[in-house]
Amino acid sequence: MVAVAILAAGRGTRMKSDLPKVLHSLGGRSLVECALNSCLLVNPKKRLVIVGYQAERVKQALTHFDKIEFVEQTEQLGTGHAIQQLLPHLEGYTGDLLVLNGDVPLLRPETLEKLIATHKEHQNAATLLTAQLPNPQGYGRVFCDGKNRVKQIVEHRDCTDAQKQNRRVNAGVYCFNWEKLATVLPKLEAENDQQEYYLTDVVKYLKPVMAVDVEDYREITGINDRKQLAAAHDILQMRVKDAWMAAGVTMIDPDSITIDDTVQLEADVILEPQTHLRGNTVIASGSRIGPGSLIENSRIAENVTVLYSVVTDSEVEAGTRIGPYAHLRGHVKVGEACRIGNFVELKKTTLGQKTNVAHLSYLGDATLGSGVNIGAGTITANYDGVNKHPTHIGNNSKTGSNSVLVAPVSLGESVTIAAGSIITEDVPDRALAIARSRQSIKKGWRLKNK
Ligand code: UD1
Ligand code: MG
C-alpha cells in the first residue's frame, strides 16, 4: 500500500517570479502536474499535495486531477516541516509513503515503480533516489557506507569543501515506511544554514536507509532557477522528439522544432523546421506541418499541409491546405479539401468541404457551406462596436474581390456577390447581388477642364 505526497508549498525564491515555482510550465504541463504524472504506475491509495505559497492558485491549477487531498503548510519552514503537516492526515495509516519534490518534473514512472520495489524487497525504513551528477552544484550530497546504506545527507550550502567533492546527490524522491517516519518527524531541528526543518535529516534517526542510483541522471533534474528550467526543457524535448521519431514521425532539423509532452502524432507526419506543437494537439498521418508553423490545442486530420501559419483551438479535416501566412485564431472548423491561403484570418468560423478562402480575408463568426469560393479581400464586418454578429454563406456561393459582408447577413446557395460590394441585406439562392455605385465615364474630361 502506497500513499504519495508532493511537496508544493514553497515559493521558489530563486525563480524570481510572482508565479509559484511548481506552476511554471514544462512541455505543456506545470511542474507539479509533471510530478503527479510520474506516479501513474504507482497507483497510490492517497495523493496528498502540500500547498502553502499562493495555495489557492496551486489548487486551482490541479482541479482536473481527481482524488487529490490538499494539505496546508501555512508557513514554509522547510521540507521536513512540510511533511510534518501530514501527521494528522495520515493518522493510523500503515503503508509506505512516496515523497516527491514538486520541482523534480522529469522522473519516469518506471523509476518510481523500481524504487518502491527495492524499498519493499529490503524492508527499508526509507529508500531514496540518488544520482551521480557531473555538476552536483546546489543539490544535497548523500553519504553512504559500502552497502548503499545512507549515513548522512548534507545540503550543498552546509557542505565543507571536502564534502562538496561528493557527486552523489539526493534526488528529492523518497519512499518511507510511514509508521517509522511518523515517530521521528517530531525530532527534526532547524540547525543549518537556512534554519529550516530538513526532511533529509530524518535519515539520522531511521534504519535501514538505502540509496538507489537512478540509471539516467537527467531524470532527477530539479528546478530551482530559470537556467535549470531551460535545461529541463532541453532534456524533455529530446525525450519527446526521440519517442516520436521512433514512432514514425519525420523531423527535418529537429533542433528547431518544439513539441509539448501533451501532443499526439501519428506515423508519417512530417514536421519541417521551426515548427512548434503545443497543448492538446493531435496530428494525423500524412500531414506536413511547417516550416514555420505553430499549432496549439488543435486537431489536424490526415494529409493536411500547414505552411508558415498559426492554428489555435481549431479543427482541420483531411486534405486541406493552409498557408502560407494564415491565422486560424480559435474555434475554427475547416472541412475536407479546403484551401486557406495567404493573409487569411479565421475566427469562430466553420467551413464545409472544398471551400476556398485563398487570399487576404477576415472571416469571423461565419458559417460557410461546401464548394464556396471567397474572393480575395472579402471581409465579414462582424462587429458593430458592441456586439458580434453572424454571417451565413450557402453552398457553392462566390464572393467577388473586396466584398464586405456586413453581419448579421445571410447569403443563400449558389449566390454570386459582385466585386467591391458592401452587402447589408440577405441574398436569396442563385441570385447575383451588386452593391456598389455604377461606373460613369465623362468623355474628354481632362481637356474640358484645361
Ligand atoms: C531539496 C533537498 C536536496 C535535494 C533537492 C533535489 C531538502 C532539505 N533538500 O533541496 O537534498 O538535493 O531538493 O531537487 O529537502 N517545499 C515545501 N515547503 C517548504 C519548503 C519547500 O513544500 O517549506 C517544497 C518546494 O515547493 C519544492 C520542494 O519542497 O517543491 C523542494 O524545495 P526546494 O527549496 O526546492 O529544495 P532544494 O533546495 O532544491
Ligand atoms: Mg529544489
Coordinates of C-alpha atoms and ligand atoms in Angstrom, one line a residue:
M1 CA 0.0 0.0 0.0
V2 CA 1.5 3.3 -1.1
A3 CA 0.4 6.9 -0.5
V4 CA 2.0 9.8 -2.4
A5 CA 2.9 13.2 -1.0
I6 CA 4.1 16.0 -3.3
L7 CA 5.9 19.0 -1.8
A8 CA 4.5 22.1 -3.5
A9 CA 4.3 24.7 -0.8
G10 CA 7.5 26.6 -1.4
R11 CA 7.7 30.0 -3.2
G12 CA 10.7 29.2 -5.3
T13 CA 12.6 32.3 -4.5
R14 CA 15.4 31.5 -6.9
M15 CA 12.9 31.6 -9.8
K16 CA 12.4 35.4 -9.2
S17 CA 8.8 35.1 -10.2
D18 CA 5.3 36.0 -9.0
L19 CA 4.2 32.6 -10.1
P20 CA 4.7 29.8 -7.5
K21 CA 7.6 27.7 -8.7
V22 CA 5.6 24.5 -9.1
L23 CA 3.2 26.3 -11.5
H24 CA 5.9 27.1 -14.0
S25 CA 5.4 25.0 -17.1
L26 CA 7.5 22.5 -18.8
G27 CA 6.4 20.8 -22.1
G28 CA 2.7 21.9 -21.7
R29 CA 2.3 21.0 -18.0
S30 CA 3.0 22.7 -14.7
L31 CA 5.9 21.2 -12.7
V32 CA 3.6 19.9 -10.1
E33 CA 1.4 18.2 -12.7
C34 CA 4.6 16.5 -14.1
A35 CA 5.4 15.2 -10.6
L36 CA 1.8 13.9 -10.2
N37 CA 2.0 12.2 -13.6
S38 CA 5.2 10.5 -12.7
C39 CA 3.2 8.5 -10.1
L40 CA 0.9 7.0 -12.7
L41 CA 2.3 3.4 -12.4
V42 CA 2.4 3.5 -8.6
N43 CA -1.4 3.6 -8.3
P44 CA -1.4 5.3 -5.0
K45 CA -4.1 4.8 -2.4
K46 CA -3.9 8.5 -1.5
R47 CA -2.5 11.5 -3.2
L48 CA -1.6 14.4 -0.9
V49 CA -0.3 17.7 -2.3
I50 CA 1.3 20.0 0.3
V51 CA 0.5 23.6 -0.6
G52 CA 1.3 26.9 1.0
Y53 CA 2.6 29.8 -1.0
Q54 CA -0.3 31.0 -3.2
A55 CA -2.1 27.8 -2.2
E56 CA -5.4 28.7 -3.9
R57 CA -3.6 29.2 -7.2
V58 CA -1.9 25.9 -7.0
K59 CA -5.1 24.1 -6.0
Q60 CA -6.9 25.8 -8.9
A61 CA -4.3 24.5 -11.4
L62 CA -4.9 20.9 -10.3
T63 CA -8.8 20.9 -10.4
H64 CA -8.7 18.4 -13.3
F65 CA -7.0 15.8 -11.2
D66 CA -9.5 13.9 -9.1
K67 CA -8.9 12.4 -5.7
I68 CA -6.2 14.8 -4.5
E69 CA -6.1 15.8 -0.9
F70 CA -4.6 19.2 -0.2
V71 CA -2.6 19.7 2.9
E72 CA -1.9 23.3 4.0
Q73 CA 1.6 24.3 5.2
T74 CA 0.8 27.9 6.2
E75 CA 4.4 28.8 7.0
Q76 CA 7.1 27.4 4.8
L77 CA 9.7 26.3 7.3
G78 CA 11.4 23.6 5.2
T79 CA 10.7 20.2 3.5
G80 CA 10.7 18.4 6.9
H81 CA 8.2 20.8 8.3
A82 CA 6.1 20.3 5.2
I83 CA 6.0 16.5 5.8
Q84 CA 5.2 17.1 9.5
Q85 CA 1.9 18.6 8.3
L86 CA 0.9 15.2 7.1
L87 CA 0.7 13.7 10.6
P88 CA -3.0 14.5 11.2
H89 CA -3.9 13.4 7.7
L90 CA -2.2 10.0 7.8
E91 CA -3.2 9.0 11.3
G92 CA -3.5 5.3 11.6
Y93 CA -2.0 4.8 8.1
T94 CA 0.3 1.7 8.0
G95 CA 1.6 1.6 4.4
D96 CA 4.5 3.3 2.6
L97 CA 4.7 7.0 1.7
L98 CA 6.3 8.1 -1.5
V99 CA 7.5 11.7 -1.2
L100 CA 8.3 13.7 -4.3
N101 CA 9.6 17.3 -4.5
G102 CA 7.2 19.2 -6.7
D103 CA 10.1 20.7 -8.6
V104 CA 11.5 17.4 -10.0
P105 CA 9.5 17.0 -13.2
L106 CA 11.3 14.5 -15.4
L107 CA 11.1 11.3 -13.3
R108 CA 9.9 8.3 -15.3
P109 CA 7.0 6.3 -13.8
E110 CA 9.2 3.2 -14.2
T111 CA 11.9 4.7 -11.9
L112 CA 9.4 5.2 -9.1
E113 CA 8.0 1.7 -9.5
K114 CA 11.5 0.3 -9.2
L115 CA 12.3 2.5 -6.1
I116 CA 9.2 1.2 -4.3
A117 CA 10.0 -2.4 -5.3
T118 CA 13.5 -2.1 -3.8
H119 CA 12.1 -0.4 -0.7
K120 CA 9.7 -3.3 -0.1
E121 CA 12.2 -6.0 -1.0
H122 CA 14.7 -4.8 1.6
Q123 CA 12.1 -3.8 4.1
N124 CA 13.8 -0.4 4.5
A125 CA 12.7 2.3 6.8
A126 CA 13.5 4.7 3.9
T127 CA 14.8 4.3 0.4
L128 CA 15.9 7.3 -1.6
L129 CA 16.8 8.0 -5.1
T130 CA 20.2 9.3 -5.8
A131 CA 22.3 10.1 -8.9
Q132 CA 26.0 10.8 -9.7
L133 CA 25.9 14.2 -11.2
P134 CA 28.7 15.7 -13.4
N135 CA 27.7 19.1 -11.8
P136 CA 26.2 18.5 -8.4
Q137 CA 26.0 22.2 -7.6
G138 CA 23.0 23.1 -5.4
Y139 CA 21.9 19.5 -4.5
G140 CA 22.1 17.8 -1.2
R141 CA 25.0 15.3 -1.0
V142 CA 24.4 11.8 0.0
F143 CA 27.0 9.9 2.1
C144 CA 26.7 6.1 2.2
D145 CA 28.7 3.1 3.5
G146 CA 29.9 0.4 1.1
K147 CA 26.5 -1.2 1.0
N148 CA 24.5 1.9 -0.1
R149 CA 23.2 2.5 3.5
V150 CA 22.8 6.2 3.9
K151 CA 24.7 7.7 6.8
Q152 CA 24.0 11.4 6.2
I153 CA 22.6 13.9 3.7
V154 CA 24.2 17.4 3.7
E155 CA 22.8 20.3 1.8
H156 CA 25.1 22.0 -0.7
R157 CA 25.3 25.2 1.4
D158 CA 26.1 23.2 4.6
C159 CA 28.8 21.2 3.0
T160 CA 32.5 21.6 3.7
D161 CA 34.8 21.9 0.7
A162 CA 35.7 18.3 1.0
Q163 CA 32.0 17.2 1.2
K164 CA 31.3 19.2 -1.9
Q165 CA 33.6 16.8 -3.8
N166 CA 31.0 14.1 -3.4
R167 CA 28.9 14.0 -6.6
R168 CA 26.3 11.6 -5.3
V169 CA 23.2 13.8 -4.8
N170 CA 19.7 13.5 -3.3
A171 CA 17.0 13.5 -6.0
G172 CA 14.3 14.7 -3.6
V173 CA 12.4 11.4 -4.1
Y174 CA 11.9 9.1 -1.1
C175 CA 9.9 6.0 -0.1
F176 CA 9.3 5.8 3.7
N177 CA 7.8 3.3 6.0
W178 CA 5.2 5.8 7.2
E179 CA 4.8 4.5 10.7
K180 CA 8.6 4.7 11.3
L181 CA 8.8 8.2 9.7
A182 CA 5.9 9.5 11.8
T183 CA 7.7 8.6 15.0
V184 CA 10.9 10.5 14.0
L185 CA 9.4 13.6 12.3
P186 CA 9.0 15.5 15.6
K187 CA 12.7 15.1 16.2
L188 CA 13.8 17.4 13.4
E189 CA 15.7 20.5 14.3
A190 CA 16.4 23.6 12.2
E191 CA 20.1 23.7 12.8
N192 CA 21.5 24.6 9.4
D193 CA 22.4 27.5 7.3
Q194 CA 18.8 28.2 6.2
Q195 CA 17.4 27.5 9.7
E196 CA 14.8 25.2 8.1
Y197 CA 13.5 21.8 9.1
Y198 CA 15.0 19.5 6.5
L199 CA 13.3 16.3 5.6
T200 CA 16.7 14.9 4.7
D201 CA 17.7 14.9 8.4
V202 CA 15.3 12.0 9.2
V203 CA 18.0 9.6 7.8
K204 CA 19.9 10.2 11.1
Y205 CA 17.1 8.6 13.0
L206 CA 15.9 5.8 10.6
K207 CA 17.4 2.4 9.9
P208 CA 18.0 1.0 7.4
V209 CA 18.0 3.8 4.8
M210 CA 19.1 2.7 1.4
A211 CA 20.2 4.9 -1.6
V212 CA 19.4 3.7 -5.1
D213 CA 21.1 5.4 -8.1
V214 CA 18.9 6.3 -11.0
E215 CA 20.0 5.0 -14.4
D216 CA 19.9 8.3 -16.2
Y217 CA 20.9 11.2 -14.0
R218 CA 19.0 13.7 -16.2
E219 CA 15.7 12.3 -14.8
I220 CA 16.3 13.8 -11.4
T221 CA 16.9 17.4 -12.6
G222 CA 15.4 19.7 -10.0
I223 CA 14.1 23.1 -11.0
N224 CA 15.3 25.9 -8.7
D225 CA 16.0 28.7 -11.2
R226 CA 15.3 29.6 -14.8
K227 CA 18.5 28.1 -16.1
Q228 CA 17.6 24.7 -14.7
L229 CA 14.1 25.1 -16.2
A230 CA 15.7 25.7 -19.6
A231 CA 17.9 22.7 -19.1
A232 CA 14.9 20.5 -18.2
H233 CA 13.1 21.8 -21.2
D234 CA 16.0 20.6 -23.4
I235 CA 16.0 17.2 -21.8
L236 CA 12.3 16.8 -22.2
Q237 CA 12.3 17.9 -25.8
M238 CA 15.0 15.4 -26.7
R239 CA 13.0 12.7 -24.9
V240 CA 9.7 13.6 -26.6
K241 CA 11.2 14.0 -30.1
D242 CA 13.2 10.8 -29.9
A243 CA 10.0 9.0 -29.0
W244 CA 8.0 10.4 -31.9
M245 CA 10.8 9.7 -34.4
A246 CA 10.9 6.1 -33.1
A247 CA 7.1 6.0 -33.7
G248 CA 7.5 7.0 -37.4
V249 CA 7.4 10.8 -37.4
T250 CA 9.8 12.6 -39.7
M251 CA 11.5 15.7 -38.4
I252 CA 13.6 18.0 -40.6
D253 CA 16.0 19.9 -38.4
P254 CA 14.6 18.5 -35.0
D255 CA 16.7 21.0 -33.0
S256 CA 14.5 23.8 -34.3
I257 CA 11.2 22.0 -33.5
T258 CA 9.5 22.0 -30.1
I259 CA 6.7 19.6 -29.1
D260 CA 4.8 19.6 -25.9
D261 CA 4.6 16.3 -24.0
T262 CA 0.8 16.5 -24.3
V263 CA 0.8 16.4 -28.2
Q264 CA -0.2 13.2 -30.1
L265 CA 1.2 12.4 -33.5
E266 CA 0.7 9.5 -36.0
A267 CA 3.2 7.8 -38.1
D268 CA 4.2 9.6 -41.3
V269 CA 3.6 13.0 -40.0
I270 CA 6.3 15.3 -41.4
L271 CA 7.5 18.2 -39.3
E272 CA 9.5 20.9 -41.0
P273 CA 11.9 23.3 -39.4
Q274 CA 10.7 25.9 -36.9
T275 CA 7.5 24.1 -36.1
H276 CA 6.0 24.3 -32.6
L277 CA 3.3 21.9 -31.4
R278 CA 1.6 22.8 -28.1
G279 CA -1.1 21.7 -25.7
N280 CA -3.7 19.1 -26.7
T281 CA -2.7 19.0 -30.3
V282 CA -3.4 15.8 -32.4
I283 CA -2.0 15.4 -35.9
A284 CA -2.9 12.5 -38.2
S285 CA -0.9 10.6 -40.6
G286 CA 0.4 12.1 -43.8
S287 CA 0.2 15.7 -42.7
R288 CA 3.1 18.0 -43.2
I289 CA 3.4 20.9 -40.8
G290 CA 5.8 23.8 -41.4
P291 CA 8.2 25.2 -42.0
G292 CA 7.5 28.0 -39.5
S293 CA 4.2 26.9 -38.0
L294 CA 2.6 27.0 -34.6
I295 CA -0.3 24.6 -33.8
E296 CA -1.9 24.8 -30.4
N297 CA -4.8 22.7 -28.9
S298 CA -5.9 21.7 -32.4
R299 CA -6.8 18.6 -34.3
I300 CA -5.3 18.2 -37.7
A301 CA -6.7 15.3 -39.8
E302 CA -4.8 13.2 -42.5
N303 CA -2.8 14.7 -45.3
V304 CA -3.2 18.4 -44.3
T305 CA -0.4 20.9 -45.0
V306 CA 0.2 23.9 -42.8
L307 CA 2.8 26.2 -44.2
Y308 CA 4.1 29.3 -42.2
S309 CA 0.8 29.5 -40.3
V310 CA -0.7 29.7 -36.8
V311 CA -3.6 27.4 -35.8
T312 CA -5.1 27.7 -32.3
D313 CA -8.1 25.8 -30.7
S314 CA -9.3 24.6 -34.1
E315 CA -10.0 21.5 -36.2
V316 CA -8.9 20.9 -39.8
E317 CA -10.2 18.0 -41.8
A318 CA -8.3 15.8 -44.3
G319 CA -6.6 17.1 -47.4
T320 CA -6.9 20.8 -46.5
R321 CA -4.1 23.2 -47.4
I322 CA -3.3 26.0 -45.0
G323 CA -1.0 28.9 -45.6
P324 CA 1.4 30.4 -46.2
Y325 CA 0.7 33.0 -43.6
A326 CA -2.8 32.1 -42.4
H327 CA -4.1 32.5 -38.9
L328 CA -6.8 30.2 -37.5
R329 CA -7.4 32.2 -34.4
G330 CA -9.7 29.9 -32.4
H331 CA -12.9 27.9 -32.7
V332 CA -12.4 27.4 -36.4
K333 CA -13.6 24.2 -38.1
V334 CA -12.3 23.7 -41.7
G335 CA -13.8 20.8 -43.7
E336 CA -12.1 18.4 -46.1
A337 CA -10.1 19.5 -49.1
C338 CA -10.4 23.3 -48.4
R339 CA -7.8 25.9 -49.1
I340 CA -6.9 28.7 -46.7
G341 CA -4.4 30.9 -48.4
N342 CA -2.1 33.8 -47.6
F343 CA -3.0 36.5 -45.2
V344 CA -6.3 34.9 -44.2
E345 CA -7.6 35.2 -40.7
L346 CA -10.4 33.0 -39.5
K347 CA -12.1 33.2 -36.1
K348 CA -15.1 31.2 -34.8
T349 CA -15.8 30.1 -38.3
T350 CA -17.0 26.8 -39.8
L351 CA -16.2 25.8 -43.4
G352 CA -17.8 22.9 -45.3
Q353 CA -15.8 20.8 -47.9
K354 CA -13.9 22.1 -50.9
T355 CA -14.3 25.7 -49.8
N356 CA -11.6 28.2 -50.6
V357 CA -10.6 31.3 -48.8
A358 CA -7.4 31.9 -50.7
H359 CA -6.2 35.5 -50.2
L360 CA -6.4 38.4 -47.9
S361 CA -9.6 37.8 -46.0
Y362 CA -11.1 38.0 -42.5
L363 CA -14.0 35.8 -41.6
G364 CA -15.3 35.9 -38.1
D365 CA -18.5 34.3 -36.6
A366 CA -19.2 32.9 -40.0
T367 CA -20.7 29.6 -41.3
L368 CA -19.8 28.6 -44.9
G369 CA -21.2 25.7 -46.7
S370 CA -19.3 23.5 -49.2
G371 CA -17.9 24.5 -52.6
V372 CA -17.8 28.1 -51.6
N373 CA -15.2 30.4 -53.1
I374 CA -14.3 33.5 -51.1
G375 CA -12.8 36.2 -53.4
A376 CA -9.6 38.0 -52.5
G377 CA -10.0 40.6 -49.8
T378 CA -13.5 39.5 -48.7
I379 CA -14.2 40.6 -45.2
T380 CA -17.0 39.8 -42.7
A381 CA -17.8 43.0 -40.8
N382 CA -18.9 41.0 -37.8
Y383 CA -18.6 43.6 -35.0
D384 CA -20.8 46.8 -34.6
G385 CA -18.6 48.2 -31.9
V386 CA -20.7 46.5 -29.2
N387 CA -21.8 43.0 -30.3
K388 CA -20.6 40.3 -32.7
H389 CA -23.0 39.1 -35.4
P390 CA -23.1 36.0 -37.6
T391 CA -22.7 35.6 -41.4
H392 CA -24.0 32.6 -43.3
I393 CA -22.9 31.6 -46.8
G394 CA -24.7 28.8 -48.5
N395 CA -23.1 26.0 -50.7
N396 CA -21.4 26.9 -53.9
S397 CA -21.7 30.7 -53.4
K398 CA -18.9 33.0 -54.6
T399 CA -17.9 36.4 -53.3
G400 CA -16.1 38.9 -55.6
S401 CA -12.9 40.6 -54.6
N402 CA -13.1 43.1 -51.9
S403 CA -16.6 42.3 -50.8
V404 CA -17.7 43.4 -47.3
L405 CA -20.4 41.2 -45.7
V406 CA -22.0 43.4 -43.0
A407 CA -23.3 41.0 -40.3
P408 CA -25.8 39.8 -39.4
V409 CA -26.3 38.7 -43.0
S410 CA -27.1 35.5 -44.9
L411 CA -26.2 34.5 -48.4
G412 CA -28.3 31.6 -49.9
E413 CA -26.9 28.8 -52.1
S414 CA -25.1 29.5 -55.4
V415 CA -25.2 33.2 -54.7
T416 CA -22.7 35.5 -56.5
I417 CA -21.5 38.7 -55.0
A418 CA -20.1 41.3 -57.4
A419 CA -16.6 42.6 -56.6
G420 CA -16.4 45.6 -54.4
S421 CA -19.9 45.1 -53.0
I422 CA -21.0 46.1 -49.5
I423 CA -23.7 43.6 -48.6
T424 CA -26.1 44.6 -45.9
E425 CA -29.1 42.6 -46.8
D426 CA -29.7 38.9 -47.2
V427 CA -29.3 37.4 -50.7
P428 CA -31.6 34.6 -51.9
D429 CA -30.4 31.4 -53.6
R430 CA -28.9 31.7 -57.1
A431 CA -29.1 35.5 -57.1
L432 CA -26.4 38.0 -58.1
A433 CA -26.0 40.8 -55.7
I434 CA -24.3 44.0 -56.7
A435 CA -24.0 46.7 -54.1
R436 CA -21.7 49.5 -55.4
S437 CA -22.2 52.6 -57.4
R438 CA -22.3 52.2 -61.1
Q439 CA -19.2 53.4 -63.0
S440 CA -19.8 56.6 -65.1
I441 CA -17.5 57.8 -67.9
K442 CA -17.0 61.5 -68.6
K443 CA -15.6 61.6 -72.1
G444 CA -12.8 64.2 -72.8
W445 CA -13.0 65.3 -69.1
R446 CA -9.3 66.4 -68.8
L447 CA -9.4 68.5 -72.0
K448 CA -12.5 70.4 -70.9
N449 CA -11.0 71.3 -67.5
K450 CA -7.9 72.8 -69.2
Ligands
UD1_1 C1 15.9 19.7 -1.9 C2 16.7 18.7 -0.9 C3 18.0 18.4 -1.5 C4 17.9 17.8 -2.9 C5 17.0 18.6 -3.8 C6 16.6 17.9 -5.1 C7 15.9 19.2 1.3 C8 16.3 19.9 2.6 N1 16.8 19.3 0.3 O1 16.6 20.9 -2.0 O2 18.7 17.5 -0.7 O3 19.1 17.5 -3.5 O4 15.8 19.0 -3.2 O5 16.0 18.7 -6.0 O6 14.9 18.7 1.2 N2 8.8 22.9 -0.1 C9 7.6 22.9 0.7 N3 7.7 23.5 1.9 C10 8.8 24.1 2.4 C11 10.0 24.1 1.6 C12 9.9 23.5 0.3 O7 6.6 22.4 0.2 O8 8.7 24.6 3.5 C13 8.7 22.3 -1.5 C14 9.1 23.2 -2.6 O9 7.9 23.8 -3.1 C15 9.8 22.3 -3.6 C16 10.3 21.2 -2.7 O10 9.7 21.3 -1.5 O11 8.8 21.7 -4.5 C17 11.9 21.2 -2.6 O12 12.2 22.5 -2.0 P1 13.5 23.3 -2.5 O13 13.6 24.6 -1.7 O14 13.5 23.4 -4.0 O15 14.7 22.3 -2.0 P2 16.1 22.2 -2.7 O16 17.0 23.3 -2.2 O17 16.0 22.0 -4.1
MG2 MG 14.5 22.3 -5.4

